[in-house]
mmCIF file of C-alpha atoms in Angstrom:
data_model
loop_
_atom_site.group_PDB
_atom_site.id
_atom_site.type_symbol
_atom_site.label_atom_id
_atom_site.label_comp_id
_atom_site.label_asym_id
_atom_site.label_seq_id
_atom_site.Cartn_x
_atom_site.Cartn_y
_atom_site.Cartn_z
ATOM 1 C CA UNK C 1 -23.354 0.376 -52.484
ATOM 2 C CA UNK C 2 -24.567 -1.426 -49.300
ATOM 3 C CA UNK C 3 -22.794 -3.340 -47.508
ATOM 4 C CA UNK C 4 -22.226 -6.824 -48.764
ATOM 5 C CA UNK C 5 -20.949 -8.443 -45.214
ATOM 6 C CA UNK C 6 -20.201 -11.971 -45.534
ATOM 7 C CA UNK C 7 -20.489 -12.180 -49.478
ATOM 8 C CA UNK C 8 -17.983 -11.859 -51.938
ATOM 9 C CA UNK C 9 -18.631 -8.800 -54.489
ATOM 10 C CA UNK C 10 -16.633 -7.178 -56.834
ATOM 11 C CA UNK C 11 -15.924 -3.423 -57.448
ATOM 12 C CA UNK C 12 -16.033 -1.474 -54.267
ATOM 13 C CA UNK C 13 -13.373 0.356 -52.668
ATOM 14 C CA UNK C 14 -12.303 -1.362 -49.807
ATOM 15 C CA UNK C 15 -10.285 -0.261 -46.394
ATOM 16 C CA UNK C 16 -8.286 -1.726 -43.854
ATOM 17 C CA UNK C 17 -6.000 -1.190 -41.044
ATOM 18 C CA UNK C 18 -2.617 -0.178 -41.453
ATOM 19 C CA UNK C 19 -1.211 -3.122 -38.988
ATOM 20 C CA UNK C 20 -2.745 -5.921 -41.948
ATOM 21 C CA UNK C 21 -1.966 -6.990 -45.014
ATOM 22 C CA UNK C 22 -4.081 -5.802 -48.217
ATOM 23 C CA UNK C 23 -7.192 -8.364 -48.074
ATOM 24 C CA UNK C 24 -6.394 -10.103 -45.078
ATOM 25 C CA UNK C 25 -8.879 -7.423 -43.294
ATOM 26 C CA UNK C 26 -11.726 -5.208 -45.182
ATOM 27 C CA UNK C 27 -14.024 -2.753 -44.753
ATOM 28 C CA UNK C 28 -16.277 -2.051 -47.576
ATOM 29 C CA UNK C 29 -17.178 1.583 -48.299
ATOM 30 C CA UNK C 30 -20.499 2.135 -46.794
ATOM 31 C CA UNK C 31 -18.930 0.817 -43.230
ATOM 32 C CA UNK C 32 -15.724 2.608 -43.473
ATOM 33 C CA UNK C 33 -17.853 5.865 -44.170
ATOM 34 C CA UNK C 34 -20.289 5.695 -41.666
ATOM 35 C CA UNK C 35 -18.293 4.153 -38.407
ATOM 36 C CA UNK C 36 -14.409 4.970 -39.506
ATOM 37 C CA UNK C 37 -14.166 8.224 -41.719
ATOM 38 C CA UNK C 38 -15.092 10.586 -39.141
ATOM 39 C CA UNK C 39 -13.017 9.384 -36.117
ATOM 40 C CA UNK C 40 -9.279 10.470 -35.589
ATOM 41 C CA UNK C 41 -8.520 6.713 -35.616
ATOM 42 C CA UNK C 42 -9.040 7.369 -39.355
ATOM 43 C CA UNK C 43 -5.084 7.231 -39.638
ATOM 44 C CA UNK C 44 -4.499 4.005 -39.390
ATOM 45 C CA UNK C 45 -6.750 2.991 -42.439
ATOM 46 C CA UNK C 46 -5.282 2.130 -45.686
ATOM 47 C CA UNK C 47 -7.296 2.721 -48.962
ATOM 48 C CA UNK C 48 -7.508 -0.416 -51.807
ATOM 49 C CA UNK C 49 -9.306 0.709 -54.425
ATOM 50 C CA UNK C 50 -11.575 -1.966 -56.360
ATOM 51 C CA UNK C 51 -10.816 -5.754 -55.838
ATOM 52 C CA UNK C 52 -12.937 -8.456 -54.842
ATOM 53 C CA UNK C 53 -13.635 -9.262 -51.442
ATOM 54 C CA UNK C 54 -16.177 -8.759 -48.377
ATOM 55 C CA UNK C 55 -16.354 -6.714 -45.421
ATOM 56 C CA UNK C 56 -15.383 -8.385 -42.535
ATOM 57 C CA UNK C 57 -16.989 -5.385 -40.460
ATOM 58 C CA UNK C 58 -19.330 -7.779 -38.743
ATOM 59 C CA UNK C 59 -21.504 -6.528 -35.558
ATOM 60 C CA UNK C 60 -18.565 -7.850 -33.127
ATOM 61 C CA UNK C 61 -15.706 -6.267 -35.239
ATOM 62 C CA UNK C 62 -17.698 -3.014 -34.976
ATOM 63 C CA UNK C 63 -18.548 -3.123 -31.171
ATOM 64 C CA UNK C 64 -14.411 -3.342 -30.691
ATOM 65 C CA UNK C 65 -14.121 -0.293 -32.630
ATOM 66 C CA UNK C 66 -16.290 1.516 -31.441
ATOM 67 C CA UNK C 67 -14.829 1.170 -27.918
ATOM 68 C CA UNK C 68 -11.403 1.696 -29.546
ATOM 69 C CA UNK C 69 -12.467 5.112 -30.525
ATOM 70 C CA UNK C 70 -14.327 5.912 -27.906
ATOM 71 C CA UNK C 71 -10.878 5.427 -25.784
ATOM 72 C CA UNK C 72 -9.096 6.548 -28.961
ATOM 73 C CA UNK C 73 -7.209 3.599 -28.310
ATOM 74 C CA UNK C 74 -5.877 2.123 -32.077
ATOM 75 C CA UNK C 75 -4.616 -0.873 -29.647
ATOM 76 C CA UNK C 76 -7.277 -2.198 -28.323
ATOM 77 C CA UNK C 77 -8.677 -2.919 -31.857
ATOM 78 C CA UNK C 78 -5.757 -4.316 -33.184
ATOM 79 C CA UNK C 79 -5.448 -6.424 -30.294
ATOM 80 C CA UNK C 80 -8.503 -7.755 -30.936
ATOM 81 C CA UNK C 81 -8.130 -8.078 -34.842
ATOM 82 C CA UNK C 82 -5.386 -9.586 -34.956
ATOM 83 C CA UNK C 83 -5.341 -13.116 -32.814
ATOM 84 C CA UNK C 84 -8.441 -13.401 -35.408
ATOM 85 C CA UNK C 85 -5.737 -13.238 -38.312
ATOM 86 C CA UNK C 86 -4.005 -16.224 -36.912
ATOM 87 C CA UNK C 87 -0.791 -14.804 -36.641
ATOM 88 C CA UNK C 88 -0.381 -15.483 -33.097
ATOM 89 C CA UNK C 89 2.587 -16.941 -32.149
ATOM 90 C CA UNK C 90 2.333 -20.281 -29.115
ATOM 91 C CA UNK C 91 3.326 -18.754 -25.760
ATOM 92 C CA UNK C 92 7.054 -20.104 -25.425
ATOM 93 C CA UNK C 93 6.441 -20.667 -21.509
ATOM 94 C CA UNK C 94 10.286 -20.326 -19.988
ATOM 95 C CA UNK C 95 11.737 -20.024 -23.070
ATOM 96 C CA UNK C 96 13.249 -17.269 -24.409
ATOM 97 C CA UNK C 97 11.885 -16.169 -27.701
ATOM 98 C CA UNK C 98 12.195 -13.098 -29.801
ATOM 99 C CA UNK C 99 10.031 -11.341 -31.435
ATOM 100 C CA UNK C 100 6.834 -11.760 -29.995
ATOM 101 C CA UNK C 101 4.784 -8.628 -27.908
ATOM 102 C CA UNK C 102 4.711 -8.910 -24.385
ATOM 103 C CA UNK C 103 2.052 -7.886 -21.631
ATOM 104 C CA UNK C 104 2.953 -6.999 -17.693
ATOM 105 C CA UNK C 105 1.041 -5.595 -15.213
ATOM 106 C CA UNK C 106 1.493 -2.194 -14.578
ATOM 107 C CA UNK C 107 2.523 -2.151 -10.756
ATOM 108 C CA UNK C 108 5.843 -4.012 -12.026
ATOM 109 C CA UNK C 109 8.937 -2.435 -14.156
ATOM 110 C CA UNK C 110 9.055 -3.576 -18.042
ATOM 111 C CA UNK C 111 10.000 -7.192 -17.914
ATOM 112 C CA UNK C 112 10.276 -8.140 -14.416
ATOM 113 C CA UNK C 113 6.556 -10.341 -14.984
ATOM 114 C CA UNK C 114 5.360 -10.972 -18.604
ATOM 115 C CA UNK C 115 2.844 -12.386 -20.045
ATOM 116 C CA UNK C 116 2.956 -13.456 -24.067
ATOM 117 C CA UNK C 117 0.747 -12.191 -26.436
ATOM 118 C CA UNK C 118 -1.335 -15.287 -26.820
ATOM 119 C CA UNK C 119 -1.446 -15.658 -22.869
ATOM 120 C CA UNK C 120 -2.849 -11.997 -22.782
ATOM 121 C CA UNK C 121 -5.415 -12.374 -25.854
ATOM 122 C CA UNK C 122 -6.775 -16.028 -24.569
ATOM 123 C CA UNK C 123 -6.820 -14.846 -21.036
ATOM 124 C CA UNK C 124 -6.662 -10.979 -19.811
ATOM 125 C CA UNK C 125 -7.835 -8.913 -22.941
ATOM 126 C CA UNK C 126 -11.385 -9.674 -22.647
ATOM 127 C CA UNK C 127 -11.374 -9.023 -19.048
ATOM 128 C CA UNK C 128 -12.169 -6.305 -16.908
ATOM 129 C CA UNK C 129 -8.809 -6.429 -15.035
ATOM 130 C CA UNK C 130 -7.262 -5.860 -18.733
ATOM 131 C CA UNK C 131 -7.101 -2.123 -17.650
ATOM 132 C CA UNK C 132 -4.095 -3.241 -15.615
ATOM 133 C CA UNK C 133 -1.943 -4.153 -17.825
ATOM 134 C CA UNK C 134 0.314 -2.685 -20.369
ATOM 135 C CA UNK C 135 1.673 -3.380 -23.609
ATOM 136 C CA UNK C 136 5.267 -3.909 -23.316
ATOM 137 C CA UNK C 137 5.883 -4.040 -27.235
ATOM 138 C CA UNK C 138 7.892 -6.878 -29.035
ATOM 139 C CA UNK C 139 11.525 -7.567 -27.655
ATOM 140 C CA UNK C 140 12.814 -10.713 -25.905
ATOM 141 C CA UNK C 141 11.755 -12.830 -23.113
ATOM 142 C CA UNK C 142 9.879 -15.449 -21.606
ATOM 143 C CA UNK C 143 5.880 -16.132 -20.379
ATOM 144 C CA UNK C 144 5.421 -16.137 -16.608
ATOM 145 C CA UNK C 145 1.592 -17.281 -16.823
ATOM 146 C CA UNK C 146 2.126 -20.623 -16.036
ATOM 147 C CA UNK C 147 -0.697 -22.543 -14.322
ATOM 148 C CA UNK C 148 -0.424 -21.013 -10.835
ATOM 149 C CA UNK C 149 -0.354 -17.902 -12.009
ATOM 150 C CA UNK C 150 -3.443 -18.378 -14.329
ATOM 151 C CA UNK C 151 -4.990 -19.906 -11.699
ATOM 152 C CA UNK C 152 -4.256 -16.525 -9.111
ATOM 153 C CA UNK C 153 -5.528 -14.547 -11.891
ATOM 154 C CA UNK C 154 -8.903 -16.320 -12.789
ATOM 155 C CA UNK C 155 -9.538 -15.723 -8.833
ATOM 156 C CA UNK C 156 -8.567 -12.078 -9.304
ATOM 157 C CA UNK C 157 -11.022 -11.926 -12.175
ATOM 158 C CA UNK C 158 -13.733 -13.726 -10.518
ATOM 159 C CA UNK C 159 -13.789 -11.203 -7.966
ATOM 160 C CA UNK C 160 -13.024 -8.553 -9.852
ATOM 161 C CA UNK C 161 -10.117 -7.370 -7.639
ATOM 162 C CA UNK C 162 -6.896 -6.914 -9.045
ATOM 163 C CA UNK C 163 -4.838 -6.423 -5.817
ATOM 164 C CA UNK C 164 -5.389 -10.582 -5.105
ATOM 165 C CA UNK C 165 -3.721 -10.838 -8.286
ATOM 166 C CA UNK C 166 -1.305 -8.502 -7.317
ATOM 167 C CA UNK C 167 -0.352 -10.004 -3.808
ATOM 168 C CA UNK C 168 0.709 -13.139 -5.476
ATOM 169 C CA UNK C 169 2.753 -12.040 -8.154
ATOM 170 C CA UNK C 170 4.929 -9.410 -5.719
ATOM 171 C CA UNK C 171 6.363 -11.790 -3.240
ATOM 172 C CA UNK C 172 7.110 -13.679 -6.395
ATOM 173 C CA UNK C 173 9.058 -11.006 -7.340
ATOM 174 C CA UNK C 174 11.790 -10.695 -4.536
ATOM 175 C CA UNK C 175 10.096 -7.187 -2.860
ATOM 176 C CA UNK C 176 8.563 -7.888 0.598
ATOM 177 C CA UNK C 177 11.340 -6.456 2.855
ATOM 178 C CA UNK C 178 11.997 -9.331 6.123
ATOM 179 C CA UNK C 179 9.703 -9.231 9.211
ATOM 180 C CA UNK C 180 10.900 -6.190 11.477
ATOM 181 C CA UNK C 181 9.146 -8.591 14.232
ATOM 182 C CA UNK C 182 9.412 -6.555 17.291
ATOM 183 C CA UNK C 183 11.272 -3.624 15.944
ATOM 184 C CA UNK C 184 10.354 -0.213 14.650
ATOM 185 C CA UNK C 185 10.879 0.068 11.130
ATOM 186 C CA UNK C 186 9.500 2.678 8.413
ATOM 187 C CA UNK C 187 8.069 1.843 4.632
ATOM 188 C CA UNK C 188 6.203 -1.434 4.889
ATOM 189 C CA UNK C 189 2.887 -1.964 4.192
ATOM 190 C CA UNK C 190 1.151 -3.592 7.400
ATOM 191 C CA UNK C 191 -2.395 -5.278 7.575
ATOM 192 C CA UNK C 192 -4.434 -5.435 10.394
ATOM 193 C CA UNK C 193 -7.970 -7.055 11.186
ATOM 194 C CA UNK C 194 -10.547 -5.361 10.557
ATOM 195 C CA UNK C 195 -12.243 -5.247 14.744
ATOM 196 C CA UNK C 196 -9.154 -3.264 15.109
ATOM 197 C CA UNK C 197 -7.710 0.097 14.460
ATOM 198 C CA UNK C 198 -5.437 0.921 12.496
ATOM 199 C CA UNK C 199 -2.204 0.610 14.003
ATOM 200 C CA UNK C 200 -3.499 -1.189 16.676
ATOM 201 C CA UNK C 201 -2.435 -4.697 15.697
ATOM 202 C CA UNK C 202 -0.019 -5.182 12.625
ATOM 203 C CA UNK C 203 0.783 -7.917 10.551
ATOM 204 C CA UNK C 204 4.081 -6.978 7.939
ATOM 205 C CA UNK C 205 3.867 -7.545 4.874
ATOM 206 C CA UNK C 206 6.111 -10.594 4.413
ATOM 207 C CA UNK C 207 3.672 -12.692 7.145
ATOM 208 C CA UNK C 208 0.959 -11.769 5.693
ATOM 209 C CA UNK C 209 1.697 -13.394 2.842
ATOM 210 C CA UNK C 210 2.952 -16.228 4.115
ATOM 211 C CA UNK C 211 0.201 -16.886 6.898
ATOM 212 C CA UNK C 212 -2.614 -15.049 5.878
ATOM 213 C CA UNK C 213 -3.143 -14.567 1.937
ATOM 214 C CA UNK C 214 -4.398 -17.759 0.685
ATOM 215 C CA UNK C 215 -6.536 -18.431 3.776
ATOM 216 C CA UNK C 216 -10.335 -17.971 3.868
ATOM 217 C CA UNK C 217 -10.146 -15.812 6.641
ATOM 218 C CA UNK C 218 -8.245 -12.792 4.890
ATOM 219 C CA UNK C 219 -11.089 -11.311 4.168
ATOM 220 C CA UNK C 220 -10.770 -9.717 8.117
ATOM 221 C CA UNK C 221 -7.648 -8.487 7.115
ATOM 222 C CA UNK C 222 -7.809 -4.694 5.921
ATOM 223 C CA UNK C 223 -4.131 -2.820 4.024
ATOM 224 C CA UNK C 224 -3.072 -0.028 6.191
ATOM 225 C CA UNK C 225 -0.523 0.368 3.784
ATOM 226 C CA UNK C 226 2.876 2.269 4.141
ATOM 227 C CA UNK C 227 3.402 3.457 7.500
ATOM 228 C CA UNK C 228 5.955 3.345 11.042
ATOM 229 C CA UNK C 229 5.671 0.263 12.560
ATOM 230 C CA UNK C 230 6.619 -3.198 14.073
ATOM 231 C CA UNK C 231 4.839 -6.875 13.465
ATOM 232 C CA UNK C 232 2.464 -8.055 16.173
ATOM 233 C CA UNK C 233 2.500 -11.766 14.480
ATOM 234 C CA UNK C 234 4.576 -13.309 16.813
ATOM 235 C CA UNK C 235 4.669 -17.078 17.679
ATOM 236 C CA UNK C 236 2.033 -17.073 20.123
ATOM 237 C CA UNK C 237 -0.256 -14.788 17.692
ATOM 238 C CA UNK C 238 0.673 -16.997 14.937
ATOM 239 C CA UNK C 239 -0.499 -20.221 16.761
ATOM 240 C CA UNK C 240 -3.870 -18.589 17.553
ATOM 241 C CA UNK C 241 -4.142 -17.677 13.683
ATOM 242 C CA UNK C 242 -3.330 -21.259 12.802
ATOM 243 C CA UNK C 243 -6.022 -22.724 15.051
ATOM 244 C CA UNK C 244 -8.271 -20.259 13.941
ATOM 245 C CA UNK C 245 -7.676 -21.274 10.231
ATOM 246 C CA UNK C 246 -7.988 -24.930 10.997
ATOM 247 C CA UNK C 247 -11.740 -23.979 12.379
ATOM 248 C CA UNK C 248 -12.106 -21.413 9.400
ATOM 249 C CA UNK C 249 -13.683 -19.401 12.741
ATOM 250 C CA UNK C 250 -12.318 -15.487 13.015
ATOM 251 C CA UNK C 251 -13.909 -15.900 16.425
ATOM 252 C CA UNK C 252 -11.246 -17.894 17.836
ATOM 253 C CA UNK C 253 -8.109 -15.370 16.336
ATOM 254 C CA UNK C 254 -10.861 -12.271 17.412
ATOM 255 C CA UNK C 255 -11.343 -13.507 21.186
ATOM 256 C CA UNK C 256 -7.245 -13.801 21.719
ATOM 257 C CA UNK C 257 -6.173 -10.448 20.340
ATOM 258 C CA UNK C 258 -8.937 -8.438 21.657
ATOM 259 C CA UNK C 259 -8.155 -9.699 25.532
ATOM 260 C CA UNK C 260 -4.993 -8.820 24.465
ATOM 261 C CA UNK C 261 -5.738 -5.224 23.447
ATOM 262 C CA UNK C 262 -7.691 -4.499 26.360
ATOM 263 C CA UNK C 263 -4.615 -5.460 28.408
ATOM 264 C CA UNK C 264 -2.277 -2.758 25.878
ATOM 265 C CA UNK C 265 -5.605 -0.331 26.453
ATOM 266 C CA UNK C 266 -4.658 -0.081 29.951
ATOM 267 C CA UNK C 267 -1.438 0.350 29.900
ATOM 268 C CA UNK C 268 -1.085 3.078 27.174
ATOM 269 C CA UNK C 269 -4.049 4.766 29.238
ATOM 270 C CA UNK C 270 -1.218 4.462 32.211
ATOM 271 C CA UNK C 271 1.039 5.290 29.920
ATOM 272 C CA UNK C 272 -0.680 8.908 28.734
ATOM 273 C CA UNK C 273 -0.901 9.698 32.315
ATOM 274 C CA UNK C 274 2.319 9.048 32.787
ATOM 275 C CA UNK C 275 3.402 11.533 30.250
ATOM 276 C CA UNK C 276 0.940 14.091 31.672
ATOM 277 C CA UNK C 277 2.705 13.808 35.013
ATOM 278 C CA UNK C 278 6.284 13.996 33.313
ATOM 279 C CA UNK C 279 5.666 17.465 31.359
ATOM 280 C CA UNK C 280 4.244 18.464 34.803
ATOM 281 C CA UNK C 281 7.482 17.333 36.479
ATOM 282 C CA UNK C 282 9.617 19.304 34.198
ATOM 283 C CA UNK C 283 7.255 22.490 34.024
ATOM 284 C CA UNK C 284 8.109 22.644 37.307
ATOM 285 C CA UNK C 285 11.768 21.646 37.545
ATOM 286 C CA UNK C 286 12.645 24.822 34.847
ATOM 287 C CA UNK C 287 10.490 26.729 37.203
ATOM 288 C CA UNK C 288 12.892 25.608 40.335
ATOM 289 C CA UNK C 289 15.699 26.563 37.974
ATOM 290 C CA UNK C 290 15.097 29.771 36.857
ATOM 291 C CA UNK C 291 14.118 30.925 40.611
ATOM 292 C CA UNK C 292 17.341 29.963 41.621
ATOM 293 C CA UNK C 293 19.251 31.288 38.640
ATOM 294 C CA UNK C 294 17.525 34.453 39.805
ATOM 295 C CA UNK C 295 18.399 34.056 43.529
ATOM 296 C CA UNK C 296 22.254 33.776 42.884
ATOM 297 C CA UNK C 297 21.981 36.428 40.481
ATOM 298 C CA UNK C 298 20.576 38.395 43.196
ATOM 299 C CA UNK C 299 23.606 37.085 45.714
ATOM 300 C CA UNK C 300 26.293 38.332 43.190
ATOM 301 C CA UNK C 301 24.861 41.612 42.899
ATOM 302 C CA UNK C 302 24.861 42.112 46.937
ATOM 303 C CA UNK C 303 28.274 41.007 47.224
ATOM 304 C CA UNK C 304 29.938 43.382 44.951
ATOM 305 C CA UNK C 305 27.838 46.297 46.065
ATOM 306 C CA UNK C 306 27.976 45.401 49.543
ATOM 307 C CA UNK C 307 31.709 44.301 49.705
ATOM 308 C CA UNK C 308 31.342 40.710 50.183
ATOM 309 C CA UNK C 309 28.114 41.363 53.156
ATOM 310 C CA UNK C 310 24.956 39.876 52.094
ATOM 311 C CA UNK C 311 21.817 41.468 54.056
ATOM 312 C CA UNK C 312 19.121 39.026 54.856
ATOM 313 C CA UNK C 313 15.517 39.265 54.840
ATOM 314 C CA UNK C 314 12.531 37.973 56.694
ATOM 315 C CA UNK C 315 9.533 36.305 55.222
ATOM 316 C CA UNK C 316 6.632 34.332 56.326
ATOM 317 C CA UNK C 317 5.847 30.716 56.297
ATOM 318 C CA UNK C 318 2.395 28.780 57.838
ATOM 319 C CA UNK C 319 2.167 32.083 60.253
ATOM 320 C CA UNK C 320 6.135 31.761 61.481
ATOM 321 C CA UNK C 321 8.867 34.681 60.329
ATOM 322 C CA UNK C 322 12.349 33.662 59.570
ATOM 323 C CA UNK C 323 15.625 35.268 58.400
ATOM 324 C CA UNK C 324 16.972 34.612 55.520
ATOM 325 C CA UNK C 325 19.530 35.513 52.205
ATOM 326 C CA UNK C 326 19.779 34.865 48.288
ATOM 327 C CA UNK C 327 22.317 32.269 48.919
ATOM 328 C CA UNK C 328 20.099 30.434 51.741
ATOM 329 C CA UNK C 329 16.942 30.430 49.183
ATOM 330 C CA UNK C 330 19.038 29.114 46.376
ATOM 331 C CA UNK C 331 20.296 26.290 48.049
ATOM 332 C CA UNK C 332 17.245 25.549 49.704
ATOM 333 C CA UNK C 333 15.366 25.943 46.118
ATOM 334 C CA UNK C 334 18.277 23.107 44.744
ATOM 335 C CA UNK C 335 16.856 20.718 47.050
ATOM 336 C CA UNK C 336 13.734 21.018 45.489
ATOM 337 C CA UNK C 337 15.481 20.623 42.218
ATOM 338 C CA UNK C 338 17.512 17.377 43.666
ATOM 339 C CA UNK C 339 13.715 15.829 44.756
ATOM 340 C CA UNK C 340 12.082 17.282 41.128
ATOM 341 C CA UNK C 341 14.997 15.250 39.311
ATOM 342 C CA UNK C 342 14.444 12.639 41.164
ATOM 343 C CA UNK C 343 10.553 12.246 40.569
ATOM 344 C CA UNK C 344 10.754 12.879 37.037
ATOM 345 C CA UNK C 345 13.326 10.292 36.607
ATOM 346 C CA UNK C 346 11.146 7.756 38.094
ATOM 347 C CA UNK C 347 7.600 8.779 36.049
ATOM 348 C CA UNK C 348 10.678 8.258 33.195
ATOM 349 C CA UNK C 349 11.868 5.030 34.368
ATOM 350 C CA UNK C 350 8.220 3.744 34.946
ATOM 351 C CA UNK C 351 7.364 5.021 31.144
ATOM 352 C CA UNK C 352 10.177 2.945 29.633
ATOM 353 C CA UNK C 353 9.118 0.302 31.253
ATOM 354 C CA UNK C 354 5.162 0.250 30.118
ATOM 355 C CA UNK C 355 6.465 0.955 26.627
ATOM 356 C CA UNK C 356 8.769 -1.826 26.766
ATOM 357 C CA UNK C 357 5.946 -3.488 27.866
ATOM 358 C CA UNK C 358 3.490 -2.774 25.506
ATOM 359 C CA UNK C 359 5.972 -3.730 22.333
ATOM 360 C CA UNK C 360 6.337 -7.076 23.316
ATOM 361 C CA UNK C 361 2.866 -7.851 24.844
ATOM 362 C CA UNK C 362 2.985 -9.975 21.661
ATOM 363 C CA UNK C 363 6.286 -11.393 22.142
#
């Protein structure tokens, strides 16, 4: 028989999902046969054989199933069917409730952030962000969706970007590790503006969520995500942002940090030299070394063959011929080593210094 849709007809075998009760959800035969019998979603059908009813299989119904099978996804047709049986339950806000299926997001553990089931069906499912989030099955707990959060996640879904949603739910959640300031420190996600490179000017994690989220200006800020590093938002960078909030002008914030990194340009270009000069210095100082370790090697050999009487040898110098021995040449050469040692340590102390420098250019 065709399908009857809306009206109520007697004698057909009827079908429904497994997660209803008989009648309270039908399929007549002619539907269940041409959208449901072939699909492996086919399990969850029950059979009821002749009864009076209608199919509730309406063009809406069947666009949810069909993108439940193509997914083969029993869920996201039940979710939908069922808020239409009116057996949601209210969402108990802070109260704790049993027995109602909870929603999270998936970038938190099971619990930590729910949302209740008629939170999720009134306000995620039909969403494209509703890829995010998992079911979390019945058990106990509470609704975190107040109105702040609903209002951080209509923003997310307006712009289709699920990581605005997520920056305001994580700090909620106790994570953001303290501003290093200053320091070096390993596993935080920085930020940085985008007229920078990366790792050229960083922002941690916990100021940029305090200073820099819920401004209109974030949008210069770009995740550089988990790397080494320390925070460049100091007080005097964090005035500058401030002012250049108040303006809602980048301009202002882009003008003081980029004098700033043409300063820290210089000095890391001194800096490279610096460490050019050093590997020189040291190159040479292991050269001075080993031509001495050679010389007194050479002494000790003379003296036990020669019973303690160490010949000497000329050699030339600018045009001039001298006289000389291993033991002269290696304590001449150890003079050389004294004055190496000594200009290394000074391209060292003069390195410490510009990377002192450069740390707390900020500061």
């Amino acid at each position: 028989m065709p399908c009857p849709g809306s009206n109520c007809v007697d004698g057909i075998t009827w079908y429904s999902p497994n997660f209803t009760q008989p009648g309270e959800f039908t399929f007549c035969e002619e539907c269940y046969n041409q959208f449901v019998r072939i699909t492996p979603l086919i399990v969850y059908m029950l059979i009821f054989v002749f009864h009076i009813g209608n199919c509730d299989f309406s063009s809406n119904v069947k666009q949810q199933w069909l993108i439940a099978v193509s997914k083969n996804d029993i869920n996201i047709f039940r979710e939908y069917v069922e808020p239409k049986l009116g057996r949601n339950k209210p969402c108990p806000g802070s109260n704790f409730v049993d027995g109602i299926t909870f929603y999270s997001p998936n970038f938190t553990q099971p619990g930590e952030f729910t949302f209740c089931e008629e939170c999720y069906n009134q306000f995620v499912r039909i969403t494209p962000l509703n890829v995010y989030m998992r079911n979390d099955g019945i058990h106990n707990g509470n609704c975190d969706f107040s109105s702040n959060v609903k209002q951080q996640w209509l923003i997310a879904v307006s712009k289709n970007d699920i990581n605005i949603f997520r920056e305001y739910v994580e700090p909620k959640l106790g994570r953001n590790k303290p501003c290093p300031g200053s320091n070096f420190v390993d596993g935080i996600t920085f930020y940085s503006p985008n007229f920078t490179q990366p790792g050229e000017f960083t922002l941690c994690e916990e100021c940029y969520n305090q200073f820099v989220r819920n401004t209109p200006l974030s949008v210069y800020m770009q995740s550089i995500e988990s790397q080494s590093g320390n925070c460049d938002f100091s007080s005097n960078v964090k005035q500058q942002w401030l002012i250049a909030v108040s303006r809602n002008d980048i301009n202002i914030f882009k003008g003081y940090v980029e004098t700033k990194l043409e300063h820290i340009r210089g000095l890391r270009d001194r800096a490279a030299r610096l460490q050019v000069s050093l590997s020189q210095e040291l190159q040479r100082k292991q050269f001075l070394i080993t031509s001495q370790h050679n010389y007194r090697i050479m002494a000790n050999i003379d003296n036990i063959s020669l019973g303690g009487d160490e010949p000497s040898y000329e050699y030339s110098f600018n045009g001039s011929r001298y006289n000389s021995s291993s033991n002269v040449e290696a304590a001449r050469i150890q003079i050389q080593i004294d004055e190496s040692s000594r200009i290394f340590n000074n391209y060292l102390a003069e390195l410490r210094l510009l990377e002192h420098e450069i740390a707390n250019l900020w500061y």
